[in-house]
Every structure is written in C-alpha cells, then in structure tokens.
Coordinates of C-alpha atoms in Angstrom, one line a residue:
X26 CA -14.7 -22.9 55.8
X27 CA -10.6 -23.6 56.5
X28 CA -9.8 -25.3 60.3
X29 CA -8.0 -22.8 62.5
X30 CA -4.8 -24.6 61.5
X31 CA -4.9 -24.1 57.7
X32 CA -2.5 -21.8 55.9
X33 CA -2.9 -17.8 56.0
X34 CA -4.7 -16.6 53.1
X35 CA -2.8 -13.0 51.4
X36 CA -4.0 -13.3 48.2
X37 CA -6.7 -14.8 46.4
X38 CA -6.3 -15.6 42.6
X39 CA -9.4 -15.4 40.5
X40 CA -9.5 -16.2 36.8
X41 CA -13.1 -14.7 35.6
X42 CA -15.5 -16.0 33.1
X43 CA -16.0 -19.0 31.7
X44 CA -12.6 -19.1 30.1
X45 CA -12.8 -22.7 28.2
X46 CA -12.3 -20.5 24.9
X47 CA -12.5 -17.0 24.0
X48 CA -16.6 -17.0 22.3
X49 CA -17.8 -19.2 25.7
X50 CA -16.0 -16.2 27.7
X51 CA -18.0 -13.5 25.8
X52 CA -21.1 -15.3 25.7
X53 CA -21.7 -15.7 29.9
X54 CA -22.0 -12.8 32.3
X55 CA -18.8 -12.4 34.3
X56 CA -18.3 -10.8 37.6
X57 CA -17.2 -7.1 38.0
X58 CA -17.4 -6.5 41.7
X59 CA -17.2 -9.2 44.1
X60 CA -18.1 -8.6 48.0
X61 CA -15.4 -10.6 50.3
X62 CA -16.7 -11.5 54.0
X63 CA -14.2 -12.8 56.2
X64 CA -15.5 -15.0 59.6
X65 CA -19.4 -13.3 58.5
X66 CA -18.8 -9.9 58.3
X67 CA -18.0 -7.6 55.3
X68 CA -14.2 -7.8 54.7
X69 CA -13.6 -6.2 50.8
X70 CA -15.0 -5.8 47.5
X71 CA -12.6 -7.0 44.8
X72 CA -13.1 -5.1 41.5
X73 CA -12.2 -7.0 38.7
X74 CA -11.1 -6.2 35.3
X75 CA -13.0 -7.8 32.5
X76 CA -10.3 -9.8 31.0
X77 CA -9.4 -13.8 30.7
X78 CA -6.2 -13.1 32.6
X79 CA -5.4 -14.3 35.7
X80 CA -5.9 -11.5 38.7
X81 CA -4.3 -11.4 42.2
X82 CA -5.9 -9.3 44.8
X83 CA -3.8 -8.9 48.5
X84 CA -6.1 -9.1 51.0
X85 CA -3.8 -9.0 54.3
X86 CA -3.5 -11.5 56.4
X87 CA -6.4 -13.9 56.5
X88 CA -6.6 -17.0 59.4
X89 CA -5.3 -18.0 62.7
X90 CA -2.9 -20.7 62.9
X91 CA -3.6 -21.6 66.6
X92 CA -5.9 -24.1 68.3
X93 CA -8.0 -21.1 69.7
X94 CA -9.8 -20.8 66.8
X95 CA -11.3 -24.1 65.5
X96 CA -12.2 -22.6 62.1
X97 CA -12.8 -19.6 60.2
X98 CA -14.7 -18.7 56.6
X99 CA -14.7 -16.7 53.8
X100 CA -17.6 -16.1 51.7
X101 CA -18.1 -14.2 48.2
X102 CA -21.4 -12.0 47.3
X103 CA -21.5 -11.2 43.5
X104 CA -22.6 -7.2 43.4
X105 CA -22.0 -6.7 39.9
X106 CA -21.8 -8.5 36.5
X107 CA -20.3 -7.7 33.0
X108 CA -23.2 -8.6 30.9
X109 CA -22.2 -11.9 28.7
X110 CA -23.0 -11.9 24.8
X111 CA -26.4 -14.7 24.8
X112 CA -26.5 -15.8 28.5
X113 CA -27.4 -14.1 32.3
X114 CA -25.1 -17.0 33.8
X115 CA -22.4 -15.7 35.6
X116 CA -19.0 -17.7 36.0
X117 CA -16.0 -17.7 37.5
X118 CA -13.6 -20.4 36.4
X119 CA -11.0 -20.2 39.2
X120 CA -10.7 -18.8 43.2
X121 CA -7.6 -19.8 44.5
X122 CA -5.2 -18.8 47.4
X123 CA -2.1 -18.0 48.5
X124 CA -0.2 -17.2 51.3
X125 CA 2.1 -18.0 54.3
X126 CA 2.5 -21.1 56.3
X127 CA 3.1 -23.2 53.2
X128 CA 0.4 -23.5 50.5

C-alpha cells in the first residue's frame, strides 16, 4: 500500500530466486509468471526469464499524486514456478520500483 502522494511507479525491478549464490539459486523454485493487481483488480502478468539477472518490466504509469486519492496498492499472485533443484520454496530476492516524481 503507497499514500496517494508517493512517487509514480513505471517500472518494477525484480531480481528472481534466491540469488545469495549460484547452487542456493538452483536449489529453490523461482517464479516464472507473476500476476500484478493494481488498486484490486488484475493489472499484468510479468513473465520472467529464469536467470539471476536483474529484470525491468514497464508497467505505465502507476499512482496518483493528488490528495483525492488517500492511497492505492499493488499486489503480486505467483501463477507459475520454475521448479528449484531440492526445495518447493519459491523466492524472490528483490521487487523494487522506479519511476517519476523522484524515487
């Protein structure tokens, strides 16, 4: 949840896995389709690549920046998984954002 006044979102940065080294990456599940809602309602599904590399997905223009809208939410639904080496445990080691306004 980000108040109405927050920075627009354009992108969101995901690094996927458990990327603390390269055999913990290979050994937990790591997401291969992730479902985006924006304010509650389905807004994109992000296919990622199976790699330790950072990955930047535009998303438009996310948020308000006025005092009409108190707050606003995004929320992430895991639809898919890259199956890990030993373990079902799926991981993602960074979501972060970027955008406009100043971040």
């Amino acid at each position: 949840t980000f108040p109405g006044n927050c920075p627009r979102i354009t992108t969101i940065i995901i690094l996927n896995g458990y990327t603390c080294d390269t055999n913990d990456w290979q050994d937990y599940s790591r997401v291969k389709k992730l479902k985006m809602y924006y304010d509650g309602k389905p807004y994109a599904i992000l296919e990622l690549q199976d790699t330790r590399d950072e990955q930047d997905f535009k998303v438009g223009l996310l948020g308000y920046r006025d005092i009409e809208h108190p707050q606003w939410t995004l929320q992430f639904e895991i639809l898919e998984v890259y199956p890990g080496r030993k373990y079902q445990n799926t991981a993602i080691t960074e979501l972060y954002f970027d955008g406009v306004d100043v971040h």
